[in-house]
PDB file of C-alpha atoms and ligand atoms in Angstrom:
ATOM      1  CA  MET A  11     -53.161  48.421  65.298  1.00 54.00           C
ATOM      2  CA  SER A  12     -52.301  51.101  62.802  1.00 60.00           C
ATOM      3  CA  LYS A  13     -50.810  54.346  64.078  1.00 71.00           C
ATOM      4  CA  VAL A  14     -53.163  57.294  64.393  1.00 77.00           C
ATOM      5  CA  LYS A  15     -51.929  60.152  62.180  1.00 81.00           C
ATOM      6  CA  TYR A  16     -52.837  63.883  62.585  1.00 84.00           C
ATOM      7  CA  TYR A  17     -52.698  66.919  60.373  1.00 83.00           C
ATOM      8  CA  TYR A  18     -52.727  70.740  61.090  1.00 86.00           C
ATOM      9  CA  ASP A  19     -55.879  72.476  59.922  1.00 85.00           C
ATOM     10  CA  PRO A  20     -55.132  76.238  59.428  1.00 86.00           C
ATOM     11  CA  ASP A  21     -58.850  77.048  59.325  1.00 85.00           C
ATOM     12  CA  THR A  22     -59.619  75.748  62.795  1.00 83.00           C
ATOM     13  CA  LEU A  23     -56.074  76.283  64.046  1.00 84.00           C
ATOM     14  CA  SER A  24     -56.042  72.786  65.487  1.00 85.00           C
ATOM     15  CA  TYR A  25     -54.654  69.322  64.813  1.00 85.00           C
ATOM     16  CA  ARG A  26     -57.149  66.951  63.403  1.00 83.00           C
ATOM     17  CA  LYS A  27     -57.067  63.177  63.133  1.00 82.00           C
ATOM     18  CA  ILE A  28     -56.489  61.689  59.666  1.00 78.00           C
ATOM     19  CA  GLU A  29     -59.126  59.129  58.933  1.00 74.00           C
ATOM     20  CA  PRO A  30     -57.482  56.384  56.792  1.00 68.00           C
ATOM     21  CA  ARG A  31     -59.413  55.915  53.581  1.00 74.00           C
ATOM     22  CA  LYS A  32     -60.314  52.426  52.451  1.00 76.00           C
ATOM     23  CA  SER A  33     -59.112  52.956  48.808  1.00 78.00           C
ATOM     24  CA  ARG A  34     -55.670  54.018  50.003  1.00 79.00           C
ATOM     25  CA  ARG A  35     -55.382  50.897  52.105  1.00 82.00           C
ATOM     26  CA  TYR A  36     -56.165  48.692  49.186  1.00 87.00           C
ATOM     27  CA  ARG A  37     -53.623  50.556  47.073  1.00 87.00           C
ATOM     28  CA  ASN A  38     -50.944  49.918  49.660  1.00 87.00           C
ATOM     29  CA  ILE A  39     -51.731  46.242  49.751  1.00 90.00           C
ATOM     30  CA  ALA A  40     -51.591  46.047  45.946  1.00 91.00           C
ATOM     31  CA  LEU A  41     -48.263  47.902  45.885  1.00 92.00           C
ATOM     32  CA  PHE A  42     -46.905  45.482  48.450  1.00 91.00           C
ATOM     33  CA  PHE A  43     -47.817  42.492  46.362  1.00 93.00           C
ATOM     34  CA  LEU A  44     -46.516  44.076  43.154  1.00 92.00           C
ATOM     35  CA  GLY A  45     -43.230  44.912  44.889  1.00 92.00           C
ATOM     36  CA  SER A  46     -42.891  41.384  46.206  1.00 92.00           C
ATOM     37  CA  PHE A  47     -43.684  39.943  42.836  1.00 93.00           C
ATOM     38  CA  LEU A  48     -41.124  42.160  41.044  1.00 92.00           C
ATOM     39  CA  PHE A  49     -38.507  41.421  43.651  1.00 92.00           C
ATOM     40  CA  GLY A  50     -39.155  37.688  43.395  1.00 90.00           C
ATOM     41  CA  PHE A  51     -39.100  37.818  39.615  1.00 90.00           C
ATOM     42  CA  LEU A  52     -35.763  39.692  39.559  1.00 90.00           C
ATOM     43  CA  GLY A  53     -34.399  37.190  42.051  1.00 86.00           C
ATOM     44  CA  LEU A  54     -35.482  34.294  39.880  1.00 82.00           C
ATOM     45  CA  ILE A  55     -33.819  35.798  36.786  1.00 82.00           C
ATOM     46  CA  LEU A  56     -30.603  36.314  38.747  1.00 82.00           C
ATOM     47  CA  LEU A  57     -30.766  32.753  40.023  1.00 77.00           C
ATOM     48  CA  LEU A  58     -31.237  31.292  36.511  1.00 72.00           C
ATOM     49  CA  ASN A  59     -28.319  33.353  35.186  1.00 74.00           C
ATOM     50  CA  THR A  60     -25.981  32.031  37.819  1.00 70.00           C
ATOM     51  CA  ASN A  61     -26.691  28.442  36.632  1.00 65.00           C
ATOM     52  CA  LEU A  62     -27.639  27.301  40.066  1.00 67.00           C
ATOM     53  CA  VAL A  63     -30.918  26.047  38.725  1.00 71.00           C
ATOM     54  CA  ASN A  64     -31.469  24.429  35.293  1.00 77.00           C
ATOM     55  CA  THR A  65     -34.605  24.607  33.246  1.00 82.00           C
ATOM     56  CA  PRO A  66     -35.987  21.318  31.859  1.00 87.00           C
ATOM     57  CA  ARG A  67     -34.798  22.338  28.372  1.00 89.00           C
ATOM     58  CA  GLU A  68     -31.295  22.942  29.689  1.00 87.00           C
ATOM     59  CA  LEU A  69     -31.351  19.623  31.428  1.00 90.00           C
ATOM     60  CA  SER A  70     -32.335  17.837  28.219  1.00 92.00           C
ATOM     61  CA  LEU A  71     -29.645  19.706  26.250  1.00 91.00           C
ATOM     62  CA  ALA A  72     -27.030  18.749  28.839  1.00 90.00           C
ATOM     63  CA  ARG A  73     -28.090  15.120  28.544  1.00 93.00           C
ATOM     64  CA  GLU A  74     -27.773  15.373  24.780  1.00 93.00           C
ATOM     65  CA  VAL A  75     -24.252  16.829  25.032  1.00 90.00           C
ATOM     66  CA  LYS A  76     -23.259  14.012  27.396  1.00 92.00           C
ATOM     67  CA  ASN A  77     -24.576  11.513  24.874  1.00 93.00           C
ATOM     68  CA  TYR A  78     -22.585  13.166  22.071  1.00 90.00           C
ATOM     69  CA  GLU A  79     -19.451  12.963  24.188  1.00 89.00           C
ATOM     70  CA  LEU A  80     -20.055   9.274  24.790  1.00 92.00           C
ATOM     71  CA  GLN A  81     -20.634   8.632  21.079  1.00 92.00           C
ATOM     72  CA  PHE A  82     -17.444  10.551  20.272  1.00 89.00           C
ATOM     73  CA  GLU A  83     -15.548   8.354  22.655  1.00 90.00           C
ATOM     74  CA  LEU A  84     -16.936   5.208  20.986  1.00 93.00           C
ATOM     75  CA  LEU A  85     -16.059   6.588  17.544  1.00 92.00           C
ATOM     76  CA  GLY A  86     -12.575   7.278  18.882  1.00 92.00           C
ATOM     77  CA  LYS A  87     -12.238   3.604  19.834  1.00 94.00           C
ATOM     78  CA  LYS A  88     -13.389   2.499  16.372  1.00 94.00           C
ATOM     79  CA  MET A  89     -10.911   4.912  14.845  1.00 94.00           C
ATOM     80  CA  GLU A  90      -8.187   3.353  16.930  1.00 94.00           C
ATOM     81  CA  GLN A  91      -9.071  -0.062  15.481  1.00 94.00           C
ATOM     82  CA  ILE A  92      -8.931   1.358  11.958  1.00 93.00           C
ATOM     83  CA  GLU A  93      -5.567   2.960  12.745  1.00 94.00           C
ATOM     84  CA  ASN A  94      -4.239  -0.388  13.951  1.00 94.00           C
ATOM     85  CA  VAL A  95      -5.426  -2.293  10.869  1.00 93.00           C
ATOM     86  CA  LEU A  96      -3.994   0.393   8.630  1.00 93.00           C
ATOM     87  CA  ALA A  97      -0.672   0.285  10.467  1.00 93.00           C
ATOM     88  CA  ASN A  98      -0.595  -3.469   9.912  1.00 93.00           C
ATOM     89  CA  ILE A  99      -1.285  -3.066   6.176  1.00 93.00           C
ATOM     90  CA  GLU A 100       1.436  -0.424   5.952  1.00 93.00           C
ATOM     91  CA  ASP A 101       3.834  -2.702   7.732  1.00 93.00           C
ATOM     92  CA  ARG A 102       3.179  -5.550   5.300  1.00 92.00           C
ATOM     93  CA  ASP A 103       3.349  -3.098   2.435  1.00 92.00           C
ATOM     94  CA  ASN A 104       6.808  -1.881   3.456  1.00 91.00           C
ATOM     95  CA  ASN A 105       8.296  -5.140   4.663  1.00 91.00           C
ATOM     96  CA  ILE A 106       6.806  -7.707   2.289  1.00 89.00           C
ATOM     97  CA  TYR A 107       5.275  -6.309  -0.873  1.00 90.00           C
ATOM     98  CA  ARG A 108       7.607  -3.410  -1.510  1.00 90.00           C
ATOM     99  CA  LEU A 109      10.588  -5.437  -0.369  1.00 88.00           C
ATOM    100  CA  TYR A 110       9.678  -8.324  -2.680  1.00 86.00           C
ATOM    101  CA  PHE A 111       9.362  -6.047  -5.683  1.00 86.00           C
ATOM    102  CA  GLU A 112      12.502  -4.131  -4.738  1.00 84.00           C
ATOM    103  CA  ALA A 113      10.765  -0.810  -4.117  1.00 88.00           C
ATOM    104  CA  ASN A 114      11.939   1.490  -1.333  1.00 90.00           C
ATOM    105  CA  PRO A 115       9.738   1.408   1.777  1.00 90.00           C
ATOM    106  CA  ILE A 116       7.634   4.528   2.333  1.00 91.00           C
ATOM    107  CA  PRO A 117       8.920   6.258   5.494  1.00 89.00           C
ATOM    108  CA  GLU A 118       6.629   6.528   8.518  1.00 86.00           C
ATOM    109  CA  GLU A 119       6.737  10.352   8.512  1.00 86.00           C
ATOM    110  CA  GLN A 120       5.533  10.455   4.944  1.00 87.00           C
ATOM    111  CA  ARG A 121       2.645   8.095   5.620  1.00 87.00           C
ATOM    112  CA  ARG A 122       1.457   9.846   8.804  1.00 82.00           C
ATOM    113  CA  ALA A 123       2.221  13.458   7.969  1.00 79.00           C
ATOM    114  CA  GLY A 124      -0.540  15.852   9.067  1.00 72.00           C
ATOM    115  CA  PHE A 125      -1.336  19.065   7.247  1.00 75.00           C
ATOM    116  CA  GLY A 126       0.919  22.060   7.767  1.00 71.00           C
ATOM    117  CA  GLY A 127       0.423  25.699   6.770  1.00 70.00           C
ATOM    118  CA  VAL A 128      -2.875  27.442   7.491  1.00 75.00           C
ATOM    119  CA  ASN A 129      -4.833  26.303  10.515  1.00 84.00           C
ATOM    120  CA  ARG A 130      -7.406  23.967   8.961  1.00 85.00           C
ATOM    121  CA  TYR A 131      -9.203  23.631  12.270  1.00 88.00           C
ATOM    122  CA  LYS A 132      -9.840  27.322  13.019  1.00 88.00           C
ATOM    123  CA  ALA A 133     -13.584  26.991  12.500  1.00 88.00           C
ATOM    124  CA  LEU A 134     -13.691  24.301  15.180  1.00 88.00           C
ATOM    125  CA  GLU A 135     -12.053  26.466  17.843  1.00 89.00           C
ATOM    126  CA  GLY A 136     -13.808  28.303  20.663  1.00 89.00           C
ATOM    127  CA  PHE A 137     -16.342  25.687  21.780  1.00 86.00           C
ATOM    128  CA  ASN A 138     -16.472  23.657  24.960  1.00 84.00           C
ATOM    129  CA  ASN A 139     -15.628  20.460  23.073  1.00 85.00           C
ATOM    130  CA  SER A 140     -13.248  22.052  20.567  1.00 88.00           C
ATOM    131  CA  GLU A 141     -10.252  20.074  21.717  1.00 89.00           C
ATOM    132  CA  MET A 142     -12.037  16.721  21.300  1.00 88.00           C
ATOM    133  CA  ILE A 143     -13.516  17.655  17.932  1.00 88.00           C
ATOM    134  CA  ILE A 144     -10.216  19.039  16.584  1.00 90.00           C
ATOM    135  CA  SER A 145      -8.201  16.002  17.685  1.00 89.00           C
ATOM    136  CA  THR A 146     -10.786  13.637  16.119  1.00 90.00           C
ATOM    137  CA  THR A 147     -10.817  15.625  12.877  1.00 90.00           C
ATOM    138  CA  LYS A 148      -7.013  15.572  12.810  1.00 90.00           C
ATOM    139  CA  ARG A 149      -6.964  11.791  13.261  1.00 91.00           C
ATOM    140  CA  LEU A 150      -9.466  11.325  10.455  1.00 91.00           C
ATOM    141  CA  ASP A 151      -7.420  13.612   8.184  1.00 91.00           C
ATOM    142  CA  ILE A 152      -4.318  11.526   8.854  1.00 91.00           C
ATOM    143  CA  ILE A 153      -6.195   8.251   8.246  1.00 93.00           C
ATOM    144  CA  GLN A 154      -7.469   9.660   4.975  1.00 92.00           C
ATOM    145  CA  LYS A 155      -3.946  10.607   3.920  1.00 92.00           C
ATOM    146  CA  GLN A 156      -2.592   7.194   4.960  1.00 92.00           C
ATOM    147  CA  MET A 157      -5.233   5.533   2.790  1.00 94.00           C
ATOM    148  CA  VAL A 158      -4.306   7.641  -0.248  1.00 93.00           C
ATOM    149  CA  ILE A 159      -0.605   6.848   0.185  1.00 94.00           C
ATOM    150  CA  GLN A 160      -1.348   3.150   0.712  1.00 94.00           C
ATOM    151  CA  SER A 161      -3.538   3.043  -2.363  1.00 95.00           C
ATOM    152  CA  LYS A 162      -0.796   4.695  -4.464  1.00 94.00           C
ATOM    153  CA  SER A 163       1.743   2.256  -3.103  1.00 94.00           C
ATOM    154  CA  LEU A 164      -0.450  -0.681  -4.145  1.00 94.00           C
ATOM    155  CA  ASP A 165      -0.802   0.816  -7.634  1.00 95.00           C
ATOM    156  CA  GLU A 166       2.980   0.939  -7.835  1.00 94.00           C
ATOM    157  CA  ILE A 167       3.274  -2.657  -6.617  1.00 93.00           C
ATOM    158  CA  THR A 168       0.688  -3.841  -9.156  1.00 93.00           C
ATOM    159  CA  LYS A 169       2.782  -2.273 -11.898  1.00 93.00           C
ATOM    160  CA  LEU A 170       5.977  -3.842 -10.525  1.00 91.00           C
ATOM    161  CA  ALA A 171       4.244  -7.220 -10.272  1.00 91.00           C
ATOM    162  CA  GLU A 172       3.170  -7.014 -13.914  1.00 92.00           C
ATOM    163  CA  GLU A 173       6.743  -6.139 -14.858  1.00 90.00           C
ATOM    164  CA  LYS A 174       8.049  -9.020 -12.773  1.00 89.00           C
ATOM    165  CA  GLU A 175       5.599 -11.367 -14.454  1.00 90.00           C
ATOM    166  CA  LYS A 176       6.866 -10.223 -17.854  1.00 91.00           C
ATOM    167  CA  LEU A 177      10.446 -10.613 -16.677  1.00 90.00           C
ATOM    168  CA  LEU A 178       9.756 -14.113 -15.381  1.00 89.00           C
ATOM    169  CA  ALA A 179       8.139 -15.042 -18.700  1.00 91.00           C
ATOM    170  CA  ALA A 180      11.040 -13.548 -20.614  1.00 92.00           C
ATOM    171  CA  ILE A 181      14.131 -14.899 -18.940  1.00 91.00           C
ATOM    172  CA  PRO A 182      15.478 -18.169 -20.359  1.00 92.00           C
ATOM    173  CA  ALA A 183      14.191 -20.557 -17.712  1.00 88.00           C
ATOM    174  CA  ILE A 184      13.474 -23.971 -19.211  1.00 88.00           C
ATOM    175  CA  GLN A 185      15.613 -26.662 -20.723  1.00 89.00           C
ATOM    176  CA  PRO A 186      15.599 -26.204 -24.526  1.00 93.00           C
ATOM    177  CA  ILE A 187      15.305 -29.947 -25.154  1.00 91.00           C
ATOM    178  CA  LYS A 188      12.751 -32.284 -23.591  1.00 88.00           C
ATOM    179  CA  ASN A 189      14.142 -34.702 -21.059  1.00 81.00           C
ATOM    180  CA  GLU A 190      12.790 -37.726 -22.921  1.00 82.00           C
ATOM    181  CA  ASP A 191      14.647 -36.574 -26.053  1.00 82.00           C
ATOM    182  CA  LEU A 192      17.887 -36.236 -24.211  1.00 79.00           C
ATOM    183  CA  ALA A 193      20.480 -38.987 -24.775  1.00 73.00           C
ATOM    184  CA  ARG A 194      22.503 -37.398 -22.026  1.00 70.00           C
ATOM    185  CA  MET A 195      23.781 -34.022 -20.955  1.00 69.00           C
ATOM    186  CA  ALA A 196      27.156 -34.112 -22.630  1.00 69.00           C
ATOM    187  CA  SER A 197      28.951 -31.187 -21.161  1.00 80.00           C
ATOM    188  CA  GLY A 198      28.342 -28.171 -18.982  1.00 83.00           C
ATOM    189  CA  TYR A 199      29.630 -24.648 -18.640  1.00 85.00           C
ATOM    190  CA  GLY A 200      33.245 -24.381 -17.501  1.00 86.00           C
ATOM    191  CA  TRP A 201      36.714 -25.603 -18.380  1.00 87.00           C
ATOM    192  CA  ARG A 202      36.539 -28.586 -20.761  1.00 88.00           C
ATOM    193  CA  SER A 203      38.892 -30.288 -23.162  1.00 86.00           C
ATOM    194  CA  ASP A 204      38.333 -29.250 -26.750  1.00 87.00           C
ATOM    195  CA  PRO A 205      37.019 -32.186 -28.852  1.00 85.00           C
ATOM    196  CA  PHE A 206      39.255 -31.193 -31.772  1.00 85.00           C
ATOM    197  CA  THR A 207      42.463 -29.898 -30.230  1.00 86.00           C
ATOM    198  CA  LYS A 208      42.096 -31.747 -26.871  1.00 84.00           C
ATOM    199  CA  ALA A 209      43.393 -28.574 -25.245  1.00 86.00           C
ATOM    200  CA  ARG A 210      41.778 -27.307 -22.044  1.00 88.00           C
ATOM    201  CA  LYS A 211      39.425 -24.532 -22.999  1.00 88.00           C
ATOM    202  CA  MET A 212      36.501 -22.596 -21.534  1.00 89.00           C
ATOM    203  CA  HIS A 213      33.186 -24.037 -22.676  1.00 90.00           C
ATOM    204  CA  TRP A 214      30.675 -21.171 -22.550  1.00 91.00           C
ATOM    205  CA  GLY A 215      27.459 -23.146 -22.720  1.00 92.00           C
ATOM    206  CA  MET A 216      25.815 -26.513 -22.193  1.00 91.00           C
ATOM    207  CA  ASP A 217      25.818 -29.375 -24.664  1.00 91.00           C
ATOM    208  CA  PHE A 218      22.698 -31.532 -24.871  1.00 91.00           C
ATOM    209  CA  THR A 219      23.296 -34.783 -26.769  1.00 91.00           C
ATOM    210  CA  SER A 220      20.327 -35.749 -28.894  1.00 92.00           C
ATOM    211  CA  PRO A 221      19.765 -37.392 -32.255  1.00 93.00           C
ATOM    212  CA  LYS A 222      19.670 -35.205 -35.338  1.00 95.00           C
ATOM    213  CA  GLY A 223      16.177 -33.725 -35.831  1.00 96.00           C
ATOM    214  CA  THR A 224      15.267 -33.544 -32.124  1.00 95.00           C
ATOM    215  CA  PRO A 225      13.001 -30.480 -31.511  1.00 96.00           C
ATOM    216  CA  ILE A 226      14.539 -27.457 -29.785  1.00 97.00           C
ATOM    217  CA  TYR A 227      12.306 -25.100 -27.772  1.00 96.00           C
ATOM    218  CA  ALA A 228      12.671 -21.408 -26.924  1.00 96.00           C
ATOM    219  CA  SER A 229      13.645 -21.154 -23.264  1.00 94.00           C
ATOM    220  CA  GLY A 230      11.812 -17.842 -22.707  1.00 94.00           C
ATOM    221  CA  ASP A 231       9.589 -15.202 -24.368  1.00 95.00           C
ATOM    222  CA  GLY A 232      11.430 -12.918 -26.770  1.00 97.00           C
ATOM    223  CA  THR A 233      12.313 -11.959 -30.317  1.00 98.00           C
ATOM    224  CA  VAL A 234      14.523 -13.989 -32.653  1.00 98.00           C
ATOM    225  CA  ILE A 235      17.404 -11.665 -33.541  1.00 97.00           C
ATOM    226  CA  ARG A 236      19.407 -14.143 -35.625  1.00 96.00           C
ATOM    227  CA  ALA A 237      18.725 -17.454 -37.363  1.00 97.00           C
ATOM    228  CA  ASP A 238      21.711 -17.936 -39.676  1.00 96.00           C
ATOM    229  CA  ASN A 239      25.012 -19.665 -40.314  1.00 95.00           C
ATOM    230  CA  ASN A 240      27.232 -16.561 -40.229  1.00 93.00           C
ATOM    231  CA  ALA A 241      28.823 -16.839 -36.787  1.00 89.00           C
ATOM    232  CA  SER A 242      32.042 -18.830 -36.686  1.00 85.00           C
ATOM    233  CA  GLY A 243      31.817 -22.185 -34.933  1.00 92.00           C
ATOM    234  CA  TYR A 244      28.102 -22.153 -34.053  1.00 95.00           C
ATOM    235  CA  GLY A 245      26.994 -23.422 -37.468  1.00 96.00           C
ATOM    236  CA  LYS A 246      23.289 -22.898 -38.090  1.00 97.00           C
ATOM    237  CA  HIS A 247      22.279 -21.056 -34.953  1.00 97.00           C
ATOM    238  CA  ILE A 248      19.465 -19.018 -33.388  1.00 98.00           C
ATOM    239  CA  ARG A 249      19.709 -16.096 -30.976  1.00 98.00           C
ATOM    240  CA  ILE A 250      16.681 -14.905 -29.022  1.00 98.00           C
ATOM    241  CA  ASP A 251      16.623 -11.509 -27.324  1.00 97.00           C
ATOM    242  CA  HIS A 252      14.510 -11.799 -24.149  1.00 96.00           C
ATOM    243  CA  GLY A 253      14.816  -8.186 -23.015  1.00 94.00           C
ATOM    244  CA  TYR A 254      16.040  -7.179 -19.537  1.00 91.00           C
ATOM    245  CA  GLY A 255      19.585  -7.857 -20.822  1.00 93.00           C
ATOM    246  CA  TYR A 256      18.998 -11.577 -21.474  1.00 95.00           C
ATOM    247  CA  MET A 257      19.764 -13.499 -24.672  1.00 97.00           C
ATOM    248  CA  SER A 258      19.799 -17.221 -25.401  1.00 97.00           C
ATOM    249  CA  LEU A 259      21.762 -18.950 -28.162  1.00 97.00           C
ATOM    250  CA  TYR A 260      21.144 -22.339 -29.792  1.00 98.00           C
ATOM    251  CA  GLY A 261      23.979 -23.770 -31.951  1.00 97.00           C
ATOM    252  CA  HIS A 262      24.789 -26.556 -34.468  1.00 97.00           C
ATOM    253  CA  LEU A 263      21.158 -26.866 -35.688  1.00 97.00           C
ATOM    254  CA  SER A 264      20.159 -28.999 -38.640  1.00 97.00           C
ATOM    255  CA  GLN A 265      17.094 -26.887 -39.442  1.00 97.00           C
ATOM    256  CA  TYR A 266      15.334 -23.656 -38.378  1.00 97.00           C
ATOM    257  CA  ASN A 267      11.682 -23.365 -37.445  1.00 97.00           C
ATOM    258  CA  VAL A 268      11.766 -19.551 -36.997  1.00 97.00           C
ATOM    259  CA  LYS A 269      13.044 -16.495 -38.856  1.00 97.00           C
ATOM    260  CA  ALA A 270      14.839 -13.381 -37.607  1.00 96.00           C
ATOM    261  CA  ARG A 271      12.539 -10.693 -36.090  1.00 97.00           C
ATOM    262  CA  GLN A 272       9.936 -13.345 -35.243  1.00 97.00           C
ATOM    263  CA  LYS A 273       8.409 -13.144 -31.762  1.00 97.00           C
ATOM    264  CA  VAL A 274       8.450 -16.380 -29.780  1.00 97.00           C
ATOM    265  CA  LYS A 275       6.975 -17.619 -26.514  1.00 96.00           C
ATOM    266  CA  ARG A 276       8.645 -19.892 -24.024  1.00 94.00           C
ATOM    267  CA  GLY A 277       8.276 -23.488 -25.251  1.00 94.00           C
ATOM    268  CA  ASP A 278       7.812 -22.612 -28.954  1.00 96.00           C
ATOM    269  CA  LEU A 279       9.540 -25.000 -31.350  1.00 97.00           C
ATOM    270  CA  ILE A 280      12.360 -22.972 -32.915  1.00 98.00           C
ATOM    271  CA  GLY A 281      14.558 -25.572 -34.672  1.00 97.00           C
ATOM    272  CA  PHE A 282      16.058 -29.059 -34.749  1.00 97.00           C
ATOM    273  CA  VAL A 283      19.250 -30.614 -33.424  1.00 97.00           C
ATOM    274  CA  GLY A 284      22.101 -31.091 -35.880  1.00 97.00           C
ATOM    275  CA  SER A 285      25.861 -31.008 -36.085  1.00 96.00           C
ATOM    276  CA  THR A 286      26.572 -27.962 -38.266  1.00 96.00           C
ATOM    277  CA  GLY A 287      29.593 -25.751 -37.536  1.00 95.00           C
ATOM    278  CA  ARG A 288      32.351 -26.756 -35.164  1.00 93.00           C
ATOM    279  CA  SER A 289      30.676 -29.883 -33.810  1.00 93.00           C
ATOM    280  CA  GLU A 290      31.805 -33.417 -33.276  1.00 90.00           C
ATOM    281  CA  ALA A 291      28.430 -35.147 -33.078  1.00 92.00           C
ATOM    282  CA  PRO A 292      24.720 -34.147 -33.179  1.00 94.00           C
ATOM    283  CA  HIS A 293      23.987 -32.035 -30.102  1.00 94.00           C
ATOM    284  CA  LEU A 294      22.559 -28.681 -29.068  1.00 95.00           C
ATOM    285  CA  HIS A 295      25.055 -26.141 -27.806  1.00 95.00           C
ATOM    286  CA  TYR A 296      23.072 -23.775 -25.576  1.00 96.00           C
ATOM    287  CA  GLU A 297      24.233 -20.446 -24.130  1.00 95.00           C
ATOM    288  CA  VAL A 298      22.610 -17.823 -21.899  1.00 95.00           C
ATOM    289  CA  TRP A 299      23.866 -14.256 -22.095  1.00 95.00           C
ATOM    290  CA  LYS A 300      23.231 -11.480 -19.575  1.00 93.00           C
ATOM    291  CA  ASP A 301      24.378  -7.952 -20.351  1.00 93.00           C
ATOM    292  CA  ASP A 302      26.658  -9.192 -23.148  1.00 93.00           C
ATOM    293  CA  GLU A 303      28.379 -11.817 -21.018  1.00 93.00           C
ATOM    294  CA  ARG A 304      27.872 -15.552 -21.095  1.00 93.00           C
ATOM    295  CA  ILE A 305      26.645 -17.043 -17.840  1.00 91.00           C
ATOM    296  CA  ASN A 306      26.071 -20.594 -16.673  1.00 89.00           C
ATOM    297  CA  PRO A 307      22.686 -21.755 -18.086  1.00 88.00           C
ATOM    298  CA  ILE A 308      22.295 -24.313 -15.322  1.00 82.00           C
ATOM    299  CA  ASN A 309      21.211 -21.534 -12.969  1.00 80.00           C
ATOM    300  CA  PHE A 310      18.099 -20.929 -15.038  1.00 78.00           C
ATOM    301  CA  TYR A 311      16.103 -24.140 -15.132  1.00 72.00           C
ATOM    302  CA  TYR A 312      13.537 -23.091 -12.542  1.00 60.00           C
ATOM    303  CA  GLY A 313      10.668 -25.459 -12.175  1.00 55.00           C
ATOM    304  CA  SER A 314      11.139 -27.351 -15.412  1.00 61.00           C
ATOM    305  CA  LEU A 315      13.150 -30.157 -13.801  1.00 67.00           C
ATOM    306  CA  THR A 316      12.499 -32.357 -10.806  1.00 72.00           C
ATOM    307  CA  ALA A 317      14.995 -32.182  -7.990  1.00 73.00           C
ATOM    308  CA  GLU A 318      16.408 -35.517  -9.114  1.00 76.00           C
ATOM    309  CA  GLU A 319      16.697 -34.446 -12.737  1.00 74.00           C
ATOM    310  CA  PHE A 320      18.376 -31.240 -11.679  1.00 74.00           C
ATOM    311  CA  GLU A 321      20.863 -33.128  -9.532  1.00 76.00           C
ATOM    312  CA  ASN A 322      21.654 -35.469 -12.407  1.00 76.00           C
ATOM    313  CA  MET A 323      22.131 -32.590 -14.760  1.00 74.00           C
ATOM    314  CA  LEU A 324      24.295 -30.805 -12.240  1.00 76.00           C
ATOM    315  CA  LYS A 325      26.442 -33.925 -11.951  1.00 77.00           C
ATOM    316  CA  TYR A 326      26.922 -34.173 -15.718  1.00 76.00           C
ATOM    317  CA  ALA A 327      27.305 -30.469 -16.203  1.00 76.00           C
ATOM    318  CA  THR A 328      30.031 -30.093 -13.618  1.00 78.00           C
ATOM    319  CA  GLN A 329      32.054 -33.117 -14.750  1.00 78.00           C
ATOM    320  CA  GLU A 330      35.181 -31.938 -16.457  1.00 79.00           C
ATOM    321  CA  ASN A 331      34.887 -33.978 -19.616  1.00 81.00           C
ATOM    322  CA  GLN A 332      35.226 -33.302 -23.266  1.00 80.00           C
ATOM    323  CA  SER A 333      32.691 -30.896 -24.718  1.00 84.00           C
ATOM    324  CA  LEU A 334      31.060 -31.432 -28.088  1.00 83.00           C
ATOM    325  CA  ASP A 335      31.452 -27.693 -28.736  1.00 86.00           C
TER     326      ASP A 335
HETATM  327 ZN1   ZN B 406      29.084 -26.773 -26.644  1.00 85.49          ZN
END
């Protein structure tokens, strides 16, 4: 029941009943619904802004973000594997390759150094996942740097290996006379009795006894610096400069097969056994020099002799007998 309302009519000086008009009633109903609708709508907006309810689009975006996070985590695991492999390569690089070629190891700090100075990651700051993205980017930057350093190190090692190969080809490392041509190793490096004076004297090389005319071979790559008869005692002799401070000398030759300034390879025929100069019988007197000092040639026959042959030679070479000079 709606309340009955009255109004004062000054013409009749009495209160009269207000008859509610139909149109007004409808208007009130419409206003009520409009008000409810507006109120509900405002409420809904408030509710959405407080994140208590997600729209389908938000839900799908959230799922996508979760998926990205998962993928990031998987990439992180793969990165860890790469880091481990790289660490292993670096380890071998420092402890085997660089060590073998006598290069200093590259310190850990240098290999793993990040980037200092300006903040390279500023653009990545301020997002929900910033921390994860920045740390991943940092790791990738470090891996990239490690790779560059490793690659440079391998370049250096390649160069050193080439040098070492040249060095190994150069140093006097084979016996200058073939085993089958050898009558016997007459005398080694050390104190020997002089064949002429019989006095005890240092013998600075090795004497290989062979018939006159036996071929003599260069014991390493190098350049012939002398092939003449102008050094006292050695008779007709050849000197080969091998570089790296090494020189080999071949004395008492009967004939030369090379000239001064000629380049030779290890194993090239350079001359023939004889007995020129201060020599008692046909033989090759062979010396190895390092940094202007004569050293024991027996330490240089890598690989060209069998273990047995080497032992035999060692036995002869260390016997204190008479040298042939
Ligand atoms: Zn000698």
